PDB file of C-alpha atoms in Angstrom:
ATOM      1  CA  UNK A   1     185.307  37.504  30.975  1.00  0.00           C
ATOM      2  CA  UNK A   2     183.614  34.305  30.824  1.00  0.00           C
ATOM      3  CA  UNK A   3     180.174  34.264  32.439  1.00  0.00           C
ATOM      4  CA  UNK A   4     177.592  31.539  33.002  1.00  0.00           C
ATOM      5  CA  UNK A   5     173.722  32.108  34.450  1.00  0.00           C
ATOM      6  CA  UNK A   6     171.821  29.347  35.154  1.00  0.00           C
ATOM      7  CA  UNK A   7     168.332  29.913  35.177  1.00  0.00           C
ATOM      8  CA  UNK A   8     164.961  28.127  35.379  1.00  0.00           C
ATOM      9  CA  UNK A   9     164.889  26.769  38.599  1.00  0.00           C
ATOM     10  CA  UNK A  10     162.098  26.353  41.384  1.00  0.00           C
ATOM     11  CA  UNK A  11     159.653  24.503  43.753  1.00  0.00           C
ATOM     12  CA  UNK A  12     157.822  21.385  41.149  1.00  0.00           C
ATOM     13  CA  UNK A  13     156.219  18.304  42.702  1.00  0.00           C
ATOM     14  CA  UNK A  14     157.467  14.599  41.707  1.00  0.00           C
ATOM     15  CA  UNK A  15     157.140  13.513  38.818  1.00  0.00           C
ATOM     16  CA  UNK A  16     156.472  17.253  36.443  1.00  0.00           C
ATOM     17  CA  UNK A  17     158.675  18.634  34.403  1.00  0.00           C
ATOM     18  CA  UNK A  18     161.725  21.306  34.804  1.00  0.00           C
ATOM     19  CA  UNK A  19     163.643  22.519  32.042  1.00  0.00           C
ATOM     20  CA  UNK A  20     166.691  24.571  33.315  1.00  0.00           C
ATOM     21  CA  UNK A  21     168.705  26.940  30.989  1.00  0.00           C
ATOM     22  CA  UNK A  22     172.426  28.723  30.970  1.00  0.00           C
ATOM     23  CA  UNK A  23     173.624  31.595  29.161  1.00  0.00           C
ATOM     24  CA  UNK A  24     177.014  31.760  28.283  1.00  0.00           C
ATOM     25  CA  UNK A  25     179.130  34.742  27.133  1.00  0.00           C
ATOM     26  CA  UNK A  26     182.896  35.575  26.940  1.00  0.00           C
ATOM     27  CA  UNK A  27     183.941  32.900  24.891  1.00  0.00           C
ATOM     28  CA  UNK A  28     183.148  31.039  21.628  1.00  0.00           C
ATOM     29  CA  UNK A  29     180.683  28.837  23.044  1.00  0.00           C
ATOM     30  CA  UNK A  30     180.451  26.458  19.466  1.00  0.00           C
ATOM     31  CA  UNK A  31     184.323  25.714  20.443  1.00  0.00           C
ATOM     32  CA  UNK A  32     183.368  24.000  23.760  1.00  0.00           C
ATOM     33  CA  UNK A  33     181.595  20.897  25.221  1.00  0.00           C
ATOM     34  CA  UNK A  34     179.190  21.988  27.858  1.00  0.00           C
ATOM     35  CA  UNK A  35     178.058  20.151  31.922  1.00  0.00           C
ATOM     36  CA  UNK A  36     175.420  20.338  34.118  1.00  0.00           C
ATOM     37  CA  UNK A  37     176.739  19.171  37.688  1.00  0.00           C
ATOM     38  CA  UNK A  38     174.777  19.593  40.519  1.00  0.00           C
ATOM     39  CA  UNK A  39     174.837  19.788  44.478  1.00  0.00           C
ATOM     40  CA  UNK A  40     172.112  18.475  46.672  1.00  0.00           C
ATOM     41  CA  UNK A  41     172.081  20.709  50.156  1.00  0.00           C
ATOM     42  CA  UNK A  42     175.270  20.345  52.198  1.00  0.00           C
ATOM     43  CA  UNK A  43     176.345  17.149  49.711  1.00  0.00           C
ATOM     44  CA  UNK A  44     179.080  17.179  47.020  1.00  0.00           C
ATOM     45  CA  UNK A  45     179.330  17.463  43.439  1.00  0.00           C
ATOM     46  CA  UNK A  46     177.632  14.827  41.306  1.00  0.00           C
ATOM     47  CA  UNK A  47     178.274  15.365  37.270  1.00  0.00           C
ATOM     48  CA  UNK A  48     174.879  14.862  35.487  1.00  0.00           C
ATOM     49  CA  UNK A  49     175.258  15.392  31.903  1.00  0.00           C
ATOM     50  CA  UNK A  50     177.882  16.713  29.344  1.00  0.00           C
ATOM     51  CA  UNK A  51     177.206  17.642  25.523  1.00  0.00           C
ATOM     52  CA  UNK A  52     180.005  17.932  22.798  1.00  0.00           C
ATOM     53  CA  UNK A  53     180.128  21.390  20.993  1.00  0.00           C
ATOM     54  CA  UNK A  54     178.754  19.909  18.109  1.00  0.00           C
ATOM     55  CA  UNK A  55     176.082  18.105  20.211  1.00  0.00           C
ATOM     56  CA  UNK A  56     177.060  14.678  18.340  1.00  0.00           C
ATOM     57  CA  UNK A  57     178.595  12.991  21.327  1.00  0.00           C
ATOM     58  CA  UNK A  58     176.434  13.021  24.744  1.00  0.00           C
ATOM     59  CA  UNK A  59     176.543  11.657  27.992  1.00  0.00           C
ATOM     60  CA  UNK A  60     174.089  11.169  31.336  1.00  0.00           C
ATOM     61  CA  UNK A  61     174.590   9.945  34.685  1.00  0.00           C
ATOM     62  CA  UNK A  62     172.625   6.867  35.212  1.00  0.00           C
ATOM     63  CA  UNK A  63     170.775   8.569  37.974  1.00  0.00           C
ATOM     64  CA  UNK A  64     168.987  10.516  35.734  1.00  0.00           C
ATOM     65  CA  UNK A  65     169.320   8.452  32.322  1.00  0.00           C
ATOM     66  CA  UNK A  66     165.829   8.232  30.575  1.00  0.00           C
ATOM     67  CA  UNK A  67     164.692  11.306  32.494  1.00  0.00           C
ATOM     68  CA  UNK A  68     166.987  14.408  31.896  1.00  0.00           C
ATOM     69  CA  UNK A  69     167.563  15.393  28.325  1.00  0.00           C
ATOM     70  CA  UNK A  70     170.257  18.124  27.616  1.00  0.00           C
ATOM     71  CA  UNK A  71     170.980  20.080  24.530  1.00  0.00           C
ATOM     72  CA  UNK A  72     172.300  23.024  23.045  1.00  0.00           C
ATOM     73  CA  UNK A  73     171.403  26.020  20.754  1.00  0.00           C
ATOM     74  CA  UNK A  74     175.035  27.737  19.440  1.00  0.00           C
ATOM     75  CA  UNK A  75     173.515  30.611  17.964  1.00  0.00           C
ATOM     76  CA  UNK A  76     171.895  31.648  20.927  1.00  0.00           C
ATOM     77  CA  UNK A  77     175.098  30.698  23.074  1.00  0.00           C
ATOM     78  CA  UNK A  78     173.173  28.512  25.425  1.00  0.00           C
ATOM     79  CA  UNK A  79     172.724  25.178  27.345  1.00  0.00           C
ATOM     80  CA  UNK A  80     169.460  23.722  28.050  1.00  0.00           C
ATOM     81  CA  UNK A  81     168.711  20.516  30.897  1.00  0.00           C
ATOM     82  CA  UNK A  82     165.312  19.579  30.139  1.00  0.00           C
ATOM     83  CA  UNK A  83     164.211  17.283  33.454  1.00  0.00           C
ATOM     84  CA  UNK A  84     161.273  14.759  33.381  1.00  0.00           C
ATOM     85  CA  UNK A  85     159.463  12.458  35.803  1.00  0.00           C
ATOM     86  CA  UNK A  86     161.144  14.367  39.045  1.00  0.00           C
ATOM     87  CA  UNK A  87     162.184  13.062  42.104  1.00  0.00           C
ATOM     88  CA  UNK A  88     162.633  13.973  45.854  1.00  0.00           C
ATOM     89  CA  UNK A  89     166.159  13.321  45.282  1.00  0.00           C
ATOM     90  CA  UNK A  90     166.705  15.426  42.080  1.00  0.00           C
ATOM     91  CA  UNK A  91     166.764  18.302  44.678  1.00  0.00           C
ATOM     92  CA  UNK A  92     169.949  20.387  43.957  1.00  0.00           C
ATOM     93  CA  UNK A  93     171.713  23.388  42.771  1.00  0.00           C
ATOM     94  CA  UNK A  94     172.214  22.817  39.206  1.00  0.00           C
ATOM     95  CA  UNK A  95     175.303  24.090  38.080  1.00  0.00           C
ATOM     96  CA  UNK A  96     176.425  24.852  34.641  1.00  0.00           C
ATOM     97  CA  UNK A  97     180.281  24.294  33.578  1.00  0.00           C
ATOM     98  CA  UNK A  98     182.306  25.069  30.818  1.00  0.00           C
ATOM     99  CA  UNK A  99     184.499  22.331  29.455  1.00  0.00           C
ATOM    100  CA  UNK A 100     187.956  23.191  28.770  1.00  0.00           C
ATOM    101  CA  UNK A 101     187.661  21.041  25.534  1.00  0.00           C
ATOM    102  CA  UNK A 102     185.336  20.647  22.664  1.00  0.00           C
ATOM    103  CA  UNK A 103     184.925  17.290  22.786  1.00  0.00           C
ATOM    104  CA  UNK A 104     183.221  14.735  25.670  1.00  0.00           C
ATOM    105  CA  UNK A 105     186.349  12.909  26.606  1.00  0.00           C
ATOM    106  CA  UNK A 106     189.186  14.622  28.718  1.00  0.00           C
ATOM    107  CA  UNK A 107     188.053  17.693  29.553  1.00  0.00           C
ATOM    108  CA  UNK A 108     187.886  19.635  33.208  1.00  0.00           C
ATOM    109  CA  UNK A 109     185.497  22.263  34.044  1.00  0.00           C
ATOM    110  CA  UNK A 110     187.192  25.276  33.880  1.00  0.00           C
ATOM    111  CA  UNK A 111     184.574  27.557  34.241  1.00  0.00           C
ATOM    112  CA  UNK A 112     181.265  27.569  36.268  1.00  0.00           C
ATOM    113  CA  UNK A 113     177.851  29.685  36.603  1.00  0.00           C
ATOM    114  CA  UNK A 114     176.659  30.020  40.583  1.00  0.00           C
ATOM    115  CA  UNK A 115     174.101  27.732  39.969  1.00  0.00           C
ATOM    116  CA  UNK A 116     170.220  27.367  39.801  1.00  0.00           C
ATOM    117  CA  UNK A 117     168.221  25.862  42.927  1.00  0.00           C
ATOM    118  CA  UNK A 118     165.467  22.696  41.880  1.00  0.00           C
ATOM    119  CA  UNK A 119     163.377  21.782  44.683  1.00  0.00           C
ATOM    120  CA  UNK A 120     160.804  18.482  44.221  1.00  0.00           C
ATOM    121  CA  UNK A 121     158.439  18.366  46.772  1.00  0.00           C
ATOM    122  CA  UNK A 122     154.902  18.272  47.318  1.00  0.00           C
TER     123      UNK A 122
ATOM    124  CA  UNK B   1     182.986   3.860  37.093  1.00  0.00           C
ATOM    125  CA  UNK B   2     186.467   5.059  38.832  1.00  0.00           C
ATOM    126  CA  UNK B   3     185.671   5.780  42.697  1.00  0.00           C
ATOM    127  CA  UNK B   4     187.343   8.913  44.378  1.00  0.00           C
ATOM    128  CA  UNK B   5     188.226   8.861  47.786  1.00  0.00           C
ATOM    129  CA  UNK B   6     188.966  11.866  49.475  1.00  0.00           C
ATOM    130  CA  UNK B   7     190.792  11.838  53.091  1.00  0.00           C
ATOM    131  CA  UNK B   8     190.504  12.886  55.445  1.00  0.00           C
ATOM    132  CA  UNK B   9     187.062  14.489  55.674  1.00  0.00           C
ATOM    133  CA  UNK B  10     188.423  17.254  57.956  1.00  0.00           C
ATOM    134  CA  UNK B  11     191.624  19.264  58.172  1.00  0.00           C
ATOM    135  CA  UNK B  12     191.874  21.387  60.743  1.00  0.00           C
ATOM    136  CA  UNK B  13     194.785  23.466  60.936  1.00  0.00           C
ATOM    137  CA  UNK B  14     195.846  27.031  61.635  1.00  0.00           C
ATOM    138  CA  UNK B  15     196.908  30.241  58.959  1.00  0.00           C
ATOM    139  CA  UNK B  16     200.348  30.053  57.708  1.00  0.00           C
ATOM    140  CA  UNK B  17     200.662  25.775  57.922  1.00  0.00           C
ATOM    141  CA  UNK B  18     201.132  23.565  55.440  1.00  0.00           C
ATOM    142  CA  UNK B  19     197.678  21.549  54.276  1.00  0.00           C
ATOM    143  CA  UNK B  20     198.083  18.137  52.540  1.00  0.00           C
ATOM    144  CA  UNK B  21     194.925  16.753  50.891  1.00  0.00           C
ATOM    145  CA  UNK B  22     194.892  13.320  49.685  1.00  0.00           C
ATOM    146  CA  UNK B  23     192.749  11.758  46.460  1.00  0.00           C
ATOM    147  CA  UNK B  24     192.475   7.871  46.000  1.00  0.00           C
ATOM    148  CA  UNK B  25     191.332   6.401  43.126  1.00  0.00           C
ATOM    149  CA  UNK B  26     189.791   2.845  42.928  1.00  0.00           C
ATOM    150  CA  UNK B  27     191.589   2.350  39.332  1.00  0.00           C
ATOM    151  CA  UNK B  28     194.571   4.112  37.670  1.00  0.00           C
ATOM    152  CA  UNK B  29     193.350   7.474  36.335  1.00  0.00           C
ATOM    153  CA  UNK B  30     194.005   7.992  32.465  1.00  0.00           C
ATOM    154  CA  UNK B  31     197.084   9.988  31.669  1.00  0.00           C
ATOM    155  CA  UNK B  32     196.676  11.806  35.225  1.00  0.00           C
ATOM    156  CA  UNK B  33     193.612  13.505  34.190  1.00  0.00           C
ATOM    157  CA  UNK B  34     192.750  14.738  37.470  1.00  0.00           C
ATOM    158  CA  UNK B  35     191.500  18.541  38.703  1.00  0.00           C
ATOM    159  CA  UNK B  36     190.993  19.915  41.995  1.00  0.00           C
ATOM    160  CA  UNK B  37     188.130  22.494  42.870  1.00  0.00           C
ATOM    161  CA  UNK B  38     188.037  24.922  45.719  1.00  0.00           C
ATOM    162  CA  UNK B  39     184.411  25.579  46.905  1.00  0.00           C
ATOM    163  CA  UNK B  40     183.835  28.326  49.855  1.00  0.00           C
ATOM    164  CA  UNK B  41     180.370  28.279  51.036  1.00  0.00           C
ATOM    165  CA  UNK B  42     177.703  30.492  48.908  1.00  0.00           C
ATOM    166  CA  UNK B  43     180.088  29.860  45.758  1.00  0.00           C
ATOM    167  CA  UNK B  44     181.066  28.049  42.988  1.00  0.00           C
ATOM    168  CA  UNK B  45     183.363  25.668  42.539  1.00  0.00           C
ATOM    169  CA  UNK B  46     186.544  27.005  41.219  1.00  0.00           C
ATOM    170  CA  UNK B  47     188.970  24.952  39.290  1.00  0.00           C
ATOM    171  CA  UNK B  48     192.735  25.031  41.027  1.00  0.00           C
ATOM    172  CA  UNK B  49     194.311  22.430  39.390  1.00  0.00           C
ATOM    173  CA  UNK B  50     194.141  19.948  35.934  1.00  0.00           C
ATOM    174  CA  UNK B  51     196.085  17.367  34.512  1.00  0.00           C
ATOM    175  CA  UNK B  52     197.350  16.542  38.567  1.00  0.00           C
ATOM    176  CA  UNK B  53     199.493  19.073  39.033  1.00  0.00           C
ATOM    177  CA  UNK B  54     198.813  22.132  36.630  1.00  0.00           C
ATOM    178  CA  UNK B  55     198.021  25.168  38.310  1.00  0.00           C
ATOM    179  CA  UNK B  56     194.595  27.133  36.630  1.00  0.00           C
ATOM    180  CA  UNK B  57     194.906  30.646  35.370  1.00  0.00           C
ATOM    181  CA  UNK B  58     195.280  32.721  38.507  1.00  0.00           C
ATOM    182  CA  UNK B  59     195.651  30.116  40.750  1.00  0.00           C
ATOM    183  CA  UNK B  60     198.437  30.960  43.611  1.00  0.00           C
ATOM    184  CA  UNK B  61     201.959  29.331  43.726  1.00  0.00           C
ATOM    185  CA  UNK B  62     201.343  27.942  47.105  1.00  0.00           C
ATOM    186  CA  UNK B  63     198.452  25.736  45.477  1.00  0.00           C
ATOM    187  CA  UNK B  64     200.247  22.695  44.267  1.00  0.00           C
ATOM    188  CA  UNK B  65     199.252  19.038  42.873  1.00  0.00           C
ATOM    189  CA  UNK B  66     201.192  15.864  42.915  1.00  0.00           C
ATOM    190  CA  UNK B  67     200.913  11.945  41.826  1.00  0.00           C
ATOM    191  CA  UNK B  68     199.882   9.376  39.383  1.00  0.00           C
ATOM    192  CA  UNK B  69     197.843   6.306  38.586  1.00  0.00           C
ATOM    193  CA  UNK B  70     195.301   6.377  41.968  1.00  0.00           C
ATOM    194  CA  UNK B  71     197.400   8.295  44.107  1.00  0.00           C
ATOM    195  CA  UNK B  72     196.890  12.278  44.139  1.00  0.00           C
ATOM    196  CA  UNK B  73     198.172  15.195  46.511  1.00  0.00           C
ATOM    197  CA  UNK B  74     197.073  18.515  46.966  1.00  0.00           C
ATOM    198  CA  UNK B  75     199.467  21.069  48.727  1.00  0.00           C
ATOM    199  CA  UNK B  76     199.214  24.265  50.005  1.00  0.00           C
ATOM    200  CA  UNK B  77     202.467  25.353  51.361  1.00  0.00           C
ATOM    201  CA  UNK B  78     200.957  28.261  54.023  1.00  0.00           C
ATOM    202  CA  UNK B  79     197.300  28.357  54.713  1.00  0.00           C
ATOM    203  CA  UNK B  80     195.946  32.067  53.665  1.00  0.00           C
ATOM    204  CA  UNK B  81     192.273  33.031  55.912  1.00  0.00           C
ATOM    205  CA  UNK B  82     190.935  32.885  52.257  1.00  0.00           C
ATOM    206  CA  UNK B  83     192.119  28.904  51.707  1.00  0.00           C
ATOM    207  CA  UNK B  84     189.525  27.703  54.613  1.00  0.00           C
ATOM    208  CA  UNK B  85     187.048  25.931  52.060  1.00  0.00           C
ATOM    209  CA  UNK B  86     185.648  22.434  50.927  1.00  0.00           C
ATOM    210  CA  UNK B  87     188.204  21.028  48.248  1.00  0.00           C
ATOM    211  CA  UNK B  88     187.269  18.362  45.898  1.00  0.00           C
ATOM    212  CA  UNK B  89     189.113  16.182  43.451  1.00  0.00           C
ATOM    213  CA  UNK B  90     187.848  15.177  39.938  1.00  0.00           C
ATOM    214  CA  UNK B  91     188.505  12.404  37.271  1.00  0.00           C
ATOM    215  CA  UNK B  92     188.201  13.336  33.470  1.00  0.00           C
ATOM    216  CA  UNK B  93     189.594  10.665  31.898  1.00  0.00           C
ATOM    217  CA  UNK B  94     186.874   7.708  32.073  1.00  0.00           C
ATOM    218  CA  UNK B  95     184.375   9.202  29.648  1.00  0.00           C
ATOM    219  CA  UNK B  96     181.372   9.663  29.319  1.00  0.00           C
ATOM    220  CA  UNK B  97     181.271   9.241  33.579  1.00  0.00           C
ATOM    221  CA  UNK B  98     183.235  12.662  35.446  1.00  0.00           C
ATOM    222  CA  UNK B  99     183.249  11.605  39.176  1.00  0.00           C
ATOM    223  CA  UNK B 100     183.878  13.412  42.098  1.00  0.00           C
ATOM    224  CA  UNK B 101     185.605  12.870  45.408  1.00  0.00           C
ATOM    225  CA  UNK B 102     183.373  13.442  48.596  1.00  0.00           C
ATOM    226  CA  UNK B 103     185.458  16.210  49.400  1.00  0.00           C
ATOM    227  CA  UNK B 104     187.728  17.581  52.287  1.00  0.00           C
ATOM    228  CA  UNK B 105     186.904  20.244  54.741  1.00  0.00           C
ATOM    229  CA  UNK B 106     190.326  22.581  55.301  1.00  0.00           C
ATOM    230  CA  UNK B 107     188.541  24.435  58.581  1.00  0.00           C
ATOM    231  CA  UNK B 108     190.403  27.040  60.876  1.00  0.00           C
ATOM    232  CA  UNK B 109     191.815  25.312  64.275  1.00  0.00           C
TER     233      UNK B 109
END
């Protein structure tokens, strides 16, 4: 069974630092690109950054390009979103997704963890 | 960046009718690479359909997707009390940029 937990969440003020994590099992994580999408309260689904399986091809939303650096660690089967320089409006449940493909381009989210809550305030 | 809109915002319709969902694109969509997600409050997403009108592992029969280029359909033939949920429609084809559709509300009339 595939299973994703999102972790690292919490209450930061503007402009400090976050750095979320998600810990995948159930499948051959190397094999797969990974997301981070996230939901701000009662909004929709905004894609913020994807990551090949290899980690050479990468890609951010411009809302958070400069500021949010993801990565990966394929031995210890797990996703990282380092954030920087917070905002009000980087308020959200970050979710983790598994791509269904190993590379960037073309692939759907086939899997997802239940998400970890970031709240910037002061 | 492709723009998805959704319509309408709100469905409301009763168990056992027919739902149609609609997905516009503001360019033609690669190769129909478009998914739809089922989100009940408290949850996840959860994928229902890929490639416009490939059903997801599990995924019921009475889930189906339709169209091409910037027009997209979801069905589902009979509402079930478990199909009252926020859908949304995705694009995976304009790399390195996913977008999402604002979603639709399927509530109980």
């Amino acid at each position: 069974e595939v299973q994703l937990v999102e972790s690292g969440g919490g209450l930061v003020q503007p402009g400090r630092s976050l750095r979320l994590s998600c810990a995948a099992s159930g499948f051959t994580f190397d094999d797969y690109a990974m997301h981070w999408v996230r939901q701000a309260p009662g909004k929709g689904l905004e894609w913020v950054s994807g990551i090949s399986w290899n980690s050479g091809s990468i890609g951010y939303a411009d809302s958070v390009k400069g500021r949010f650096t993801i990565s990966r660690d394929n031995a210890k089967n797990s996703l990282y979103l380092q954030m920087n320089s917070l905002r009000a409006e980087d308020t959200a449940l970050y979710y983790c997704a598994k791509s269904s493909n190993s590379i960037m381009v073309t692939g759907y989210f086939d899997y997802w963890g239940q998400g970890t809550l970031v709240t910037v305030s002061s | 960046e492709i723009v998805l809109t959704q319509s309408p915002g709100t469905l409301s319709l009763s168990p056992g009718e027919r739902a149609t969902l609609s997905c516009r694109a503001s360019q033609s969509v690669s190769s129909s690479y478009l998914a739809w997600y089922q989100q009940k409050p408290g949850q996840a997403p959860r994928l229902l359909i890929y490639g416009a009108s490939s059903r997801a592992t599990g995924i019921p029969d009475r889930f189906s997707g339709s169209g091409s280029g910037t027009d997209f359909t979801l069905t589902i033939s009979r509402l079930e009390p478990e199909d009252f949920a926020v859908y949304y429609c995705q694009q995976y084809g304009s790399s390195p940029r996913w977008t999402f559709g604002q979603g639709t509300k399927v509530e109980i009339k």
